[in-house]
N, CA, C and O atoms as CSV, one atom per row, in Angstrom:
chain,resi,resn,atom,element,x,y,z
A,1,UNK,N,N,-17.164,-20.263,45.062
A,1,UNK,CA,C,-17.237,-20.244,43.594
A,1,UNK,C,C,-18.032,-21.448,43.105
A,1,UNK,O,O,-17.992,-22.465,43.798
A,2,UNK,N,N,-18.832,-21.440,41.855
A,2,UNK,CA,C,-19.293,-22.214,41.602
A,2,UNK,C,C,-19.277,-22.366,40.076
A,2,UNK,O,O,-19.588,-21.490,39.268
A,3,UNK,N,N,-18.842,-23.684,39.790
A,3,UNK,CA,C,-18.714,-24.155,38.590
A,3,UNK,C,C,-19.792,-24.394,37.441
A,3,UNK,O,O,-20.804,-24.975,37.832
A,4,UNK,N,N,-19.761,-24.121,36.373
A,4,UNK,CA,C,-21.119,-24.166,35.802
A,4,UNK,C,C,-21.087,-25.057,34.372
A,4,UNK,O,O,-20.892,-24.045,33.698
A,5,UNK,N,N,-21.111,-25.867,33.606
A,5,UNK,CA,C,-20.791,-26.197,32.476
A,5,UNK,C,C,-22.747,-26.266,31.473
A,5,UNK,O,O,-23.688,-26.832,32.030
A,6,UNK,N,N,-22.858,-25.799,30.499
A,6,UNK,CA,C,-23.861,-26.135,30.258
A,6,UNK,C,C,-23.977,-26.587,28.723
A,6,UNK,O,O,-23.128,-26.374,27.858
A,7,UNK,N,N,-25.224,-27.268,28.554
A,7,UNK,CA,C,-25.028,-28.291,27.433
A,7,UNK,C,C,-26.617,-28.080,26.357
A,7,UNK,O,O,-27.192,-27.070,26.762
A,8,UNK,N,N,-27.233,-28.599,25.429
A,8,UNK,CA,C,-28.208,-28.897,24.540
A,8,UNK,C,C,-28.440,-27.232,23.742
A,8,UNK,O,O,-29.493,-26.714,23.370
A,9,UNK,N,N,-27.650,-26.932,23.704
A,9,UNK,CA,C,-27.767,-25.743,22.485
A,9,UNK,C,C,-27.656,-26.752,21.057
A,9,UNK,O,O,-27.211,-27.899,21.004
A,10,UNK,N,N,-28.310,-25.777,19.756
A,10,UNK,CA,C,-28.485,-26.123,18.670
A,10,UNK,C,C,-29.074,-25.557,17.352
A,10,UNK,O,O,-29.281,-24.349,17.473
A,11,UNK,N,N,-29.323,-25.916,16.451
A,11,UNK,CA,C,-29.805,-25.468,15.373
A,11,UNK,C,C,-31.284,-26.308,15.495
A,11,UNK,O,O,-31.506,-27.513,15.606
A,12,UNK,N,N,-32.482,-24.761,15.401
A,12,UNK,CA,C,-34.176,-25.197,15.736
A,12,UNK,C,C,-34.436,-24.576,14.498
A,12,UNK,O,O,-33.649,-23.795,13.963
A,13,UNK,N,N,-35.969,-25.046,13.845
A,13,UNK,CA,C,-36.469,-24.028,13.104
A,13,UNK,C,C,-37.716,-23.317,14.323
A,13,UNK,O,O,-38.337,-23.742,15.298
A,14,UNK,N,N,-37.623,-22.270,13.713
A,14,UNK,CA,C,-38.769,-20.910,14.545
A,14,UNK,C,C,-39.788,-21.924,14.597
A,14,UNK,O,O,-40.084,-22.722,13.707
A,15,UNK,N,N,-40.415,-21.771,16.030
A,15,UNK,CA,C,-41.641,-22.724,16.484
A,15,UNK,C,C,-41.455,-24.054,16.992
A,15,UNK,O,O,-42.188,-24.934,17.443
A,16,UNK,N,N,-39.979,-23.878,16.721
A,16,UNK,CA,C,-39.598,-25.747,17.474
A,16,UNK,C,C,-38.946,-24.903,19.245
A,16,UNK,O,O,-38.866,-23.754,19.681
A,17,UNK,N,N,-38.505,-26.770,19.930
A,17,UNK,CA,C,-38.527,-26.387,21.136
A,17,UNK,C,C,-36.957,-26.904,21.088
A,17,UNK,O,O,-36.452,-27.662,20.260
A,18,UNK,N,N,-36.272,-26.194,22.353
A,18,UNK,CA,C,-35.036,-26.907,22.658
A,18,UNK,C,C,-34.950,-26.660,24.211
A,18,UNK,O,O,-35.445,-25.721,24.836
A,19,UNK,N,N,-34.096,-27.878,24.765
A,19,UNK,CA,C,-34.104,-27.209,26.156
A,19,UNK,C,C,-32.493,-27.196,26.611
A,19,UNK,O,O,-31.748,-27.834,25.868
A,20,UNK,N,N,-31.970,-26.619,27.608
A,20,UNK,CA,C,-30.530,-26.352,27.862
A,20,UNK,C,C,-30.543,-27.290,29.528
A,20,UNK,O,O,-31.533,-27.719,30.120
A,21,UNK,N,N,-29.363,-27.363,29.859
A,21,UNK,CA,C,-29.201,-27.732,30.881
A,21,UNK,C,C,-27.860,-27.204,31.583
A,21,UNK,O,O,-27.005,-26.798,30.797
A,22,UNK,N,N,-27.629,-27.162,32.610
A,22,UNK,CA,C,-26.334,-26.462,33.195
A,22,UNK,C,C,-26.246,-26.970,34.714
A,22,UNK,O,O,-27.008,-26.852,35.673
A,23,UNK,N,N,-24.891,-27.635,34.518
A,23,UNK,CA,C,-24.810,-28.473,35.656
A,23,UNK,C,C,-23.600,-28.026,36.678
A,23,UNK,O,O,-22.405,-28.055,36.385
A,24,UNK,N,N,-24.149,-27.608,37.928
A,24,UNK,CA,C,-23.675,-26.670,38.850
A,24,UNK,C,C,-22.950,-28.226,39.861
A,24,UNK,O,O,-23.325,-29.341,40.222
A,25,UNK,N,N,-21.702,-27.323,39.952
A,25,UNK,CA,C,-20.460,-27.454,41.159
A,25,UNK,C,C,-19.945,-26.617,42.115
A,25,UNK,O,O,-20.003,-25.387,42.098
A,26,UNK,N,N,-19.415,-27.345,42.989
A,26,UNK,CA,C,-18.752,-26.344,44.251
A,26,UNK,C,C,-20.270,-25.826,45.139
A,26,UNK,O,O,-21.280,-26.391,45.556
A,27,UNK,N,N,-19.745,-24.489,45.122
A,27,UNK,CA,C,-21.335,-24.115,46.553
A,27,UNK,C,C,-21.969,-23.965,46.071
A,27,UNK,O,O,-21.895,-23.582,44.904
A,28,UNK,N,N,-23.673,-24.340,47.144
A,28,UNK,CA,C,-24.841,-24.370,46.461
A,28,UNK,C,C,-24.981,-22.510,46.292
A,28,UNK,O,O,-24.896,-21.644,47.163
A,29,UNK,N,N,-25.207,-22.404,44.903
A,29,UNK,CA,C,-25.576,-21.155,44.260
A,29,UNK,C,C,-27.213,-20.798,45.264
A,29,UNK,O,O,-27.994,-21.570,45.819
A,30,UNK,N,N,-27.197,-19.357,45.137
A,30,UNK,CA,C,-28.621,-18.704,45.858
A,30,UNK,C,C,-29.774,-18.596,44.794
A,30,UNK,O,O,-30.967,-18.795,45.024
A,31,UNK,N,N,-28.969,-18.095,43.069
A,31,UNK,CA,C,-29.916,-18.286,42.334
A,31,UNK,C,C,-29.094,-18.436,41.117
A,31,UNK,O,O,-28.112,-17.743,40.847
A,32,UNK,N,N,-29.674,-19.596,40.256
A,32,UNK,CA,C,-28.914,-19.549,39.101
A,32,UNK,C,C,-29.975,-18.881,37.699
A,32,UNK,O,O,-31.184,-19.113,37.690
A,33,UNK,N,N,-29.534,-18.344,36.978
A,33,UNK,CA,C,-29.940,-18.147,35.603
A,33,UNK,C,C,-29.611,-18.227,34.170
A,33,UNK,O,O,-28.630,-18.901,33.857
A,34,UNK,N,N,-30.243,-17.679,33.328
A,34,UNK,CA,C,-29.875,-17.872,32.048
A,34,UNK,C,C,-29.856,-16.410,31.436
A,34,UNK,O,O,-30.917,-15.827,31.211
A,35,UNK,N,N,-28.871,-15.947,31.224
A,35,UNK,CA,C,-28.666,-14.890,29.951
A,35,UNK,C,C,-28.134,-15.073,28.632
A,35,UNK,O,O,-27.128,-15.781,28.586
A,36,UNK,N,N,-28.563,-14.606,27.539
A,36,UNK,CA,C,-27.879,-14.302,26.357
A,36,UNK,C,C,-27.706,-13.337,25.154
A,36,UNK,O,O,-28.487,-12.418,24.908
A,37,UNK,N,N,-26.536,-13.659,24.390
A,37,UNK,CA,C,-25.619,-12.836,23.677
A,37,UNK,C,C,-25.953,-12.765,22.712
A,37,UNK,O,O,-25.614,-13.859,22.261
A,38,UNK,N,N,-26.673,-11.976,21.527
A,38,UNK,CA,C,-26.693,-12.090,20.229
A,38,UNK,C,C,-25.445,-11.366,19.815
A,38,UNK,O,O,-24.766,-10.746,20.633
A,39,UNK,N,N,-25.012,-11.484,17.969
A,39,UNK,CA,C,-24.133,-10.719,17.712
A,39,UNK,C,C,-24.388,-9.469,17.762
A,39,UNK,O,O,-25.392,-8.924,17.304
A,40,UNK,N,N,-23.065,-8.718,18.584
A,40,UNK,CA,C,-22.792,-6.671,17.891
A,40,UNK,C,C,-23.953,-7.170,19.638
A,40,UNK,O,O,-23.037,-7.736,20.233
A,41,UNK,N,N,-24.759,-7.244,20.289
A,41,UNK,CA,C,-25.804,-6.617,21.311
A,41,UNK,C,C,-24.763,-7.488,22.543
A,41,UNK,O,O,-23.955,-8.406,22.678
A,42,UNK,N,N,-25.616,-6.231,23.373
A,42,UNK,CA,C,-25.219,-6.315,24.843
A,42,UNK,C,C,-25.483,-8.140,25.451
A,42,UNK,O,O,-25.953,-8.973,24.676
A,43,UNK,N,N,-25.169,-8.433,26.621
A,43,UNK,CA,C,-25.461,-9.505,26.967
A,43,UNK,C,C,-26.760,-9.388,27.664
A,43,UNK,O,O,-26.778,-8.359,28.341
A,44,UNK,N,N,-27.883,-10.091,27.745
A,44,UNK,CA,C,-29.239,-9.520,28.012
A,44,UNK,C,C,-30.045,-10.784,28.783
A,44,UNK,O,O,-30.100,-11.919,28.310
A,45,UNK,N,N,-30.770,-10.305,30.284
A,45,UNK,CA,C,-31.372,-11.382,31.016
A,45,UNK,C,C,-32.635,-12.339,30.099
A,45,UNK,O,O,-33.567,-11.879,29.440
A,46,UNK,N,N,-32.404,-13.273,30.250
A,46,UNK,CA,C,-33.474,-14.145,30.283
A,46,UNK,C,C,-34.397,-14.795,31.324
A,46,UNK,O,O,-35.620,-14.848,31.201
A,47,UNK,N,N,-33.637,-15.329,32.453
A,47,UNK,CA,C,-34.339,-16.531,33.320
A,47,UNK,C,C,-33.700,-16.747,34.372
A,47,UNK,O,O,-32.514,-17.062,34.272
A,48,UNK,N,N,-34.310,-16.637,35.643
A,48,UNK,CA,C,-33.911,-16.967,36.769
A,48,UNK,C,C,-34.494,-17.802,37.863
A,48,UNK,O,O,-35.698,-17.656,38.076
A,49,UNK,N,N,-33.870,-18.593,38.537
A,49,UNK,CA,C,-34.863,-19.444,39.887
A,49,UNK,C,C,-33.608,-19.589,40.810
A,49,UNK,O,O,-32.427,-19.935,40.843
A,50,UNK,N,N,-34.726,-19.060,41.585
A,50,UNK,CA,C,-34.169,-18.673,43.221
A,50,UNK,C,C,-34.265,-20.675,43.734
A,50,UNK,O,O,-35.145,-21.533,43.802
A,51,UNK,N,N,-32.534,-20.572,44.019
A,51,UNK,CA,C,-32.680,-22.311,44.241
A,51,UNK,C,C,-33.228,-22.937,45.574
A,51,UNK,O,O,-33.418,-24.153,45.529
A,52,UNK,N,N,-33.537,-22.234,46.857
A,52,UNK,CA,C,-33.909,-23.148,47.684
A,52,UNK,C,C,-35.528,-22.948,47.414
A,52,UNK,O,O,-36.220,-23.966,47.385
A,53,UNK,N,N,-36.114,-21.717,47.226
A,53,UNK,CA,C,-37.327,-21.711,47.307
A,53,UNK,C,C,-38.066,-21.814,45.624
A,53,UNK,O,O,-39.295,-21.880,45.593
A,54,UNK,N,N,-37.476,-21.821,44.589
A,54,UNK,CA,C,-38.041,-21.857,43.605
A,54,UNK,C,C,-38.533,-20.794,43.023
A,54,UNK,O,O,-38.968,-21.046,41.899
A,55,UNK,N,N,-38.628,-19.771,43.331
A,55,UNK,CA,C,-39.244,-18.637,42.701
A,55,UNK,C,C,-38.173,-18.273,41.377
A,55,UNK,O,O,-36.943,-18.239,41.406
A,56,UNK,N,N,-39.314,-17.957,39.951
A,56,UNK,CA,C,-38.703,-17.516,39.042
A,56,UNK,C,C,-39.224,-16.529,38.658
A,56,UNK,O,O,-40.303,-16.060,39.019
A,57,UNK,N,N,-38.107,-15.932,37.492
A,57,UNK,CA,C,-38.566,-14.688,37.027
A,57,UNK,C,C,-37.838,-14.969,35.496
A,57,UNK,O,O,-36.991,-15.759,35.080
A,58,UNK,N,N,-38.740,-13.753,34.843
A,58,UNK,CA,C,-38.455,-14.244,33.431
A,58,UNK,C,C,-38.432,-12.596,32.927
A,58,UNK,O,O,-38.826,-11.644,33.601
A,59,UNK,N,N,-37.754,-12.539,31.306
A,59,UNK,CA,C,-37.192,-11.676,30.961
A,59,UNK,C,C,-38.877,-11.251,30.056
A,59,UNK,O,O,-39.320,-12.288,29.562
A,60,UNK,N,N,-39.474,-10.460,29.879
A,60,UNK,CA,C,-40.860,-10.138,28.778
A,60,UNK,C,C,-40.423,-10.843,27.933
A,60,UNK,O,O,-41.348,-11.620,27.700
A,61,UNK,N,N,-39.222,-11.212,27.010
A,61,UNK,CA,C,-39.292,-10.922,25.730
A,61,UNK,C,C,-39.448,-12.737,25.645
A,61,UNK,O,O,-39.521,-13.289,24.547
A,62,UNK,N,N,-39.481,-13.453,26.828
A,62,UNK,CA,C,-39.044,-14.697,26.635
A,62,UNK,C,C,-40.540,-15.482,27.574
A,62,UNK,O,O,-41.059,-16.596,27.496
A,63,UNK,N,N,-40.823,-14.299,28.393
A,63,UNK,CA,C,-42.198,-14.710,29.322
A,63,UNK,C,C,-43.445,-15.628,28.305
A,63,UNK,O,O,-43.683,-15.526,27.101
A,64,UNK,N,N,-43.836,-16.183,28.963
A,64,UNK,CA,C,-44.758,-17.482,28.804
A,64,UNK,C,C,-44.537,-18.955,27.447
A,64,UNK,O,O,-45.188,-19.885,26.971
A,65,UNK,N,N,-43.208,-18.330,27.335
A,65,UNK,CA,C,-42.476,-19.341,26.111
A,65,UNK,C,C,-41.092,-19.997,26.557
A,65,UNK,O,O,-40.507,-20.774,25.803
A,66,UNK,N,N,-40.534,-19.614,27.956
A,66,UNK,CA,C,-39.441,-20.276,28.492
A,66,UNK,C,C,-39.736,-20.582,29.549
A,66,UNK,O,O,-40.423,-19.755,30.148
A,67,UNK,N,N,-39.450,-21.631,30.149
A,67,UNK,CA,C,-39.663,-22.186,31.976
A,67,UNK,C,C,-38.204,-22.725,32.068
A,67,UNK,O,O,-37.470,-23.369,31.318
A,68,UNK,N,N,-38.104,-22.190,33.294
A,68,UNK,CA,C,-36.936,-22.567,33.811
A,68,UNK,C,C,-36.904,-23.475,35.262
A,68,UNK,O,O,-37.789,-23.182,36.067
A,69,UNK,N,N,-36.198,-24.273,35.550
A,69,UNK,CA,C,-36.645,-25.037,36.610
A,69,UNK,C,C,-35.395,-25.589,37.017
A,69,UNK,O,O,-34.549,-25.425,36.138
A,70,UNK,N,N,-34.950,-26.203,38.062
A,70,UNK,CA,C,-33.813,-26.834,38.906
A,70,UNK,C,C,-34.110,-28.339,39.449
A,70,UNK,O,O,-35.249,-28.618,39.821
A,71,UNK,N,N,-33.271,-29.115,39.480
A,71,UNK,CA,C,-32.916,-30.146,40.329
A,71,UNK,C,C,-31.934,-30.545,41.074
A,71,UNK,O,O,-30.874,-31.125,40.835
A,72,UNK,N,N,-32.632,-29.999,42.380
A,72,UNK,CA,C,-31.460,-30.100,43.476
A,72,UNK,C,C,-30.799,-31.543,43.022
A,72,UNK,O,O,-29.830,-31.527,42.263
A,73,UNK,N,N,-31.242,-32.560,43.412
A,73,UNK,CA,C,-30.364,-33.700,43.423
A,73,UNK,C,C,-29.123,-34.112,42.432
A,73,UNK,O,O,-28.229,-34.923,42.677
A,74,UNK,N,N,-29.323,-33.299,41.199
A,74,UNK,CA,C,-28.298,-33.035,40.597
A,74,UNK,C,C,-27.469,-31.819,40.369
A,74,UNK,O,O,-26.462,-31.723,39.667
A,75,UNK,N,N,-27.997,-31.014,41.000
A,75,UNK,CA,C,-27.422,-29.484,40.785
A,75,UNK,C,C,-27.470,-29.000,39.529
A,75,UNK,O,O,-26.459,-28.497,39.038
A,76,UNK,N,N,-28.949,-29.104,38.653
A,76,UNK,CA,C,-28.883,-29.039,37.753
A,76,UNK,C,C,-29.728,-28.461,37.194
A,76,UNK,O,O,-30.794,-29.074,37.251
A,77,UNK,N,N,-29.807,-26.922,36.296
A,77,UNK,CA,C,-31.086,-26.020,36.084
A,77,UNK,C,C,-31.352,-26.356,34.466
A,77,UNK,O,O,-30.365,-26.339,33.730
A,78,UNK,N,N,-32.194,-26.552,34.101
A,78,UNK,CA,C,-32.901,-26.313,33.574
A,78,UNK,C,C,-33.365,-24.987,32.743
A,78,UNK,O,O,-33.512,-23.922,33.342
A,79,UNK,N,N,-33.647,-25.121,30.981
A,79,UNK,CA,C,-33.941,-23.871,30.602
A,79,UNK,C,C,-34.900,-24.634,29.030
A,79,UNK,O,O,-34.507,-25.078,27.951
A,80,UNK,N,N,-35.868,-24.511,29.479
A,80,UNK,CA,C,-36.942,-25.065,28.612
A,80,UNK,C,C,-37.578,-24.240,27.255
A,80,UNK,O,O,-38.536,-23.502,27.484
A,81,UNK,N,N,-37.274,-24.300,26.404
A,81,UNK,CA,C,-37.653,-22.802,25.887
A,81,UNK,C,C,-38.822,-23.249,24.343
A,81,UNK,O,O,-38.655,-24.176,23.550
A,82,UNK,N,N,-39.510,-22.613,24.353
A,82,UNK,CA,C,-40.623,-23.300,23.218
A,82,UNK,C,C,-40.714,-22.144,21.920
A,82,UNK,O,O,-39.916,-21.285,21.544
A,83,UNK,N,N,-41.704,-22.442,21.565
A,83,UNK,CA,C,-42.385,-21.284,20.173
A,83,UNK,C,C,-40.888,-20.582,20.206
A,83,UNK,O,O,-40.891,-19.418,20.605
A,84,UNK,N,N,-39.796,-21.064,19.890
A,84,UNK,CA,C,-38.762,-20.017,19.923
A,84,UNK,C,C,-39.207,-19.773,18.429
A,84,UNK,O,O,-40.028,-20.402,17.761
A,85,UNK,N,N,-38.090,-18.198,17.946
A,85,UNK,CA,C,-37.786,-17.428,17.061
A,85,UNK,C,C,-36.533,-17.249,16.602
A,85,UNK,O,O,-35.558,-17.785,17.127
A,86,UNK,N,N,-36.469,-16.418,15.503
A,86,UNK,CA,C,-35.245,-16.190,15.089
A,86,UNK,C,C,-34.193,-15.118,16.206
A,86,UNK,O,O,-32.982,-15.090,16.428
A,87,UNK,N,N,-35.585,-14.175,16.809
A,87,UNK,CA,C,-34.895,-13.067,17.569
A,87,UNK,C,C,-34.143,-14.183,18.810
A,87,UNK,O,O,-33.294,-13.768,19.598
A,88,UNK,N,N,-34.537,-15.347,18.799
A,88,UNK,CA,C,-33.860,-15.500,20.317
A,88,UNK,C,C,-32.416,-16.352,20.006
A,88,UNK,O,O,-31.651,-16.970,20.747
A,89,UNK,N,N,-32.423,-16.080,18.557
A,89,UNK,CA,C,-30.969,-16.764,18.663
A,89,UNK,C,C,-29.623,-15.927,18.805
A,89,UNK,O,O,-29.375,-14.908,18.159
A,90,UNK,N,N,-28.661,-16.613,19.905
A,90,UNK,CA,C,-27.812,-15.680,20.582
A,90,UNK,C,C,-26.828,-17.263,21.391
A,90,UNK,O,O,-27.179,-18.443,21.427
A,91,UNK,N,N,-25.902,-16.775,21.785
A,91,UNK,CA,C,-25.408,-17.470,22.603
A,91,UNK,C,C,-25.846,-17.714,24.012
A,91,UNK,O,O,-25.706,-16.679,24.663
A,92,UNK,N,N,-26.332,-18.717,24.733
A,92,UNK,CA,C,-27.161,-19.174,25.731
A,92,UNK,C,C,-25.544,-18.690,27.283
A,92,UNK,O,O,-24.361,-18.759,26.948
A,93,UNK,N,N,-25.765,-18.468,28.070
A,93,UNK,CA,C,-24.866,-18.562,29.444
A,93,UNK,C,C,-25.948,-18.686,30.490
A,93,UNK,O,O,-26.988,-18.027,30.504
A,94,UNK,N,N,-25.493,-19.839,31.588
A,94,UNK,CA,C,-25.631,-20.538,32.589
A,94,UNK,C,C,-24.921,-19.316,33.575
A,94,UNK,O,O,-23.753,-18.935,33.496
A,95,UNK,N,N,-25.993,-18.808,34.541
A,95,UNK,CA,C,-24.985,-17.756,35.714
A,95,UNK,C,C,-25.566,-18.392,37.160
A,95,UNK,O,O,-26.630,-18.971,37.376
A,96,UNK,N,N,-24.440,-18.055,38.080
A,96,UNK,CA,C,-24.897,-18.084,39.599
A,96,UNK,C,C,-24.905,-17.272,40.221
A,96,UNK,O,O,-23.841,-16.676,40.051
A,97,UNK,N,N,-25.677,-16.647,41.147
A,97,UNK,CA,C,-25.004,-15.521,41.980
A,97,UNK,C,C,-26.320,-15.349,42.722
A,97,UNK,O,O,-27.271,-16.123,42.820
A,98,UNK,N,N,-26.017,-13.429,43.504
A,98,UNK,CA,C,-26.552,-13.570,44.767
A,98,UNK,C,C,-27.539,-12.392,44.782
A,98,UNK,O,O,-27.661,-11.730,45.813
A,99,UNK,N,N,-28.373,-12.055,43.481
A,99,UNK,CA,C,-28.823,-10.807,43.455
A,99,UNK,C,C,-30.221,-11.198,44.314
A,99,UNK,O,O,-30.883,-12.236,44.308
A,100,UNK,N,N,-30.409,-9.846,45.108
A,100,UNK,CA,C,-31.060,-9.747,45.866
A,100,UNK,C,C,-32.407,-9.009,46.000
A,100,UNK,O,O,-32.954,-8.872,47.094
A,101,UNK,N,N,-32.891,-8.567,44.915
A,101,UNK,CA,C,-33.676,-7.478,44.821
A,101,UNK,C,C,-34.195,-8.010,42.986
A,101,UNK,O,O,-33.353,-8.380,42.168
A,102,UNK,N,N,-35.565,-7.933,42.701
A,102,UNK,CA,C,-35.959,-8.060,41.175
A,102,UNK,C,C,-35.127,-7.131,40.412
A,102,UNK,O,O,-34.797,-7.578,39.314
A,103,UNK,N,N,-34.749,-6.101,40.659
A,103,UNK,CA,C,-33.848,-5.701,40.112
A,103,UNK,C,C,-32.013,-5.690,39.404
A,103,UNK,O,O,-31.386,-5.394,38.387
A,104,UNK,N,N,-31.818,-6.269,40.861
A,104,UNK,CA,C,-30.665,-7.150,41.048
A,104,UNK,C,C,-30.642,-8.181,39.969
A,104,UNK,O,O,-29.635,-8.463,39.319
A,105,UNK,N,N,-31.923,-8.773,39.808
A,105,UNK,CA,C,-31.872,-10.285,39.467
A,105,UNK,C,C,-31.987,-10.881,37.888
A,105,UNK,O,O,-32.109,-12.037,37.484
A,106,UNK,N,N,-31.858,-9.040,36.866
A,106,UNK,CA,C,-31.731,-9.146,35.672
A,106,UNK,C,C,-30.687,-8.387,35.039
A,106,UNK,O,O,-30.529,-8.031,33.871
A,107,UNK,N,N,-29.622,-8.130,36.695
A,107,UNK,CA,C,-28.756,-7.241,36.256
A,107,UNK,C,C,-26.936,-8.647,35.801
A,107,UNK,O,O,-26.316,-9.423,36.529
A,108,UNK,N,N,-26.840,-8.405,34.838
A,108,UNK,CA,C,-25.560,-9.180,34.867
A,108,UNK,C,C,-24.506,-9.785,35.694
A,108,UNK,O,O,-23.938,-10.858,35.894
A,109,UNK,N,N,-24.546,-7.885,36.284
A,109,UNK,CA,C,-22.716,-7.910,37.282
A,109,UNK,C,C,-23.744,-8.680,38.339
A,109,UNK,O,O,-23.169,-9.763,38.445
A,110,UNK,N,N,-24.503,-8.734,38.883
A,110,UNK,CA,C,-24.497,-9.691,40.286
A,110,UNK,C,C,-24.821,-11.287,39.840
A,110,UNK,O,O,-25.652,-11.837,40.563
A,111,UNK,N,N,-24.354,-11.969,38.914
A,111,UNK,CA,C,-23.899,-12.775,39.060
A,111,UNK,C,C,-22.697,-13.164,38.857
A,111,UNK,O,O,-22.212,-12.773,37.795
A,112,UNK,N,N,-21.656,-14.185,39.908
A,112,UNK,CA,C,-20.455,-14.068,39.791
A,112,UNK,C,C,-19.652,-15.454,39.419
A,112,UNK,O,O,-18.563,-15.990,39.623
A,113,UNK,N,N,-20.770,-15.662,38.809
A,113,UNK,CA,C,-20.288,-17.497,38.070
A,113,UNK,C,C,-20.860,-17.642,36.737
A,113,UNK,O,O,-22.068,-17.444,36.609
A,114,UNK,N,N,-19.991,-18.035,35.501
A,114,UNK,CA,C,-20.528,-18.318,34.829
A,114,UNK,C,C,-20.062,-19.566,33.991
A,114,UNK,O,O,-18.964,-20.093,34.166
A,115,UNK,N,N,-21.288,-20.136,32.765
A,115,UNK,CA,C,-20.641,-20.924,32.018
A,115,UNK,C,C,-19.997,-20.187,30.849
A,115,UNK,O,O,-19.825,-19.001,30.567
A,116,UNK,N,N,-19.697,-21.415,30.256
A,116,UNK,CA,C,-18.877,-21.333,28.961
A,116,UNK,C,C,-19.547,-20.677,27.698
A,116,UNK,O,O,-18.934,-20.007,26.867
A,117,UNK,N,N,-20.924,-20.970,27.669
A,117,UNK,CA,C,-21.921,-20.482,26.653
A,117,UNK,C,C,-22.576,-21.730,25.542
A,117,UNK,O,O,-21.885,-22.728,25.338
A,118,UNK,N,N,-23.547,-21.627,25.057
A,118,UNK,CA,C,-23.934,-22.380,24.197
A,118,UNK,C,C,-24.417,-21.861,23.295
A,118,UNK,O,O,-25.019,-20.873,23.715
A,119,UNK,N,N,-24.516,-21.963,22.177
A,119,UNK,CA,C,-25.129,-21.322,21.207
A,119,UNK,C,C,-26.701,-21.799,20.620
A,119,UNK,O,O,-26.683,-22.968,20.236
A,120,UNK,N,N,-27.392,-21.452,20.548
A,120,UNK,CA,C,-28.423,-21.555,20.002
A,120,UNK,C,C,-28.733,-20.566,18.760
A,120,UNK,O,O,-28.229,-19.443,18.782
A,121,UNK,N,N,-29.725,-21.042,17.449
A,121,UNK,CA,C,-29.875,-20.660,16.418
A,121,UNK,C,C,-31.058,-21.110,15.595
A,121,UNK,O,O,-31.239,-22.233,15.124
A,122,UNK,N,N,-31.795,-20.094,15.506
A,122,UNK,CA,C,-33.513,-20.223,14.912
A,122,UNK,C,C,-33.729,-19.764,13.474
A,122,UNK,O,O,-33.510,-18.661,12.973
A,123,UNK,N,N,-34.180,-20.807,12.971
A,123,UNK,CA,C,-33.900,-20.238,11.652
A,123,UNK,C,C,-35.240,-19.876,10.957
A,123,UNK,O,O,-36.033,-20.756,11.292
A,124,UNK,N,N,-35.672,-19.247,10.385
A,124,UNK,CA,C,-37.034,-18.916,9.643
A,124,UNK,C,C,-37.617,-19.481,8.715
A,124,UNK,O,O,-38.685,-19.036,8.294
């Protein structure tokens, strides 16, 4: 199991930047990511990096405006997010798990760790 707490959610205006952080415990996770919650909608992928080798993947709606990145030495990922919008405000979650397939890897249920959530909020 792996512990996840994550932190720097906030109130942006549309076009500003914020970045998140989520700081991993217990076993080293295979890949951690970022999903989130708007109100009344499903919970929906954002961002993932495969932790020993680095490979990421990103959700379209968030592609070439979020980077996501890790530091082993702190166990600690990273979620960089720029030109945000109003659409991307939602509650932020920190996940770990073991999906195995690009498909796998924007699906919810295969990750089996999560944080607490953060909220983020873009205003127009």
């Amino acid at each position: 199991q792996v512990h996840l707490v994550e932190s720097g959610g906030g109130l942006v205006q549309a076009g500003g930047s914020l970045r998140l952080s989520c700081a991993a415990s217990g076993r080293t996770p295979y890949a951690m990511g970022w999903f989130r919650q708007a109100p009344g909608k499903e919970r929906e992928f954002a961002a993932t990096i495969i932790w020993s080798g680095g490979n990421t993947y990103f959700a379209d709606s968030v592609k070439g405006r979020f980077i996501i990145s890790r530091d082993k030495a702190s166990s600690t990922v990273y979620l960089q997010m720029a030109r945000l919008k109003p659409e991307d405000t939602a509650v932020y979650y920190c996940a770990a798990g073991r999906p195995l397939t690009t498909t796998q890897i924007m699906g919810v249920n295969n990750y089996a760790s999560w944080g607490q959530g953060t909220q983020v909020t873009v205003s127009s």
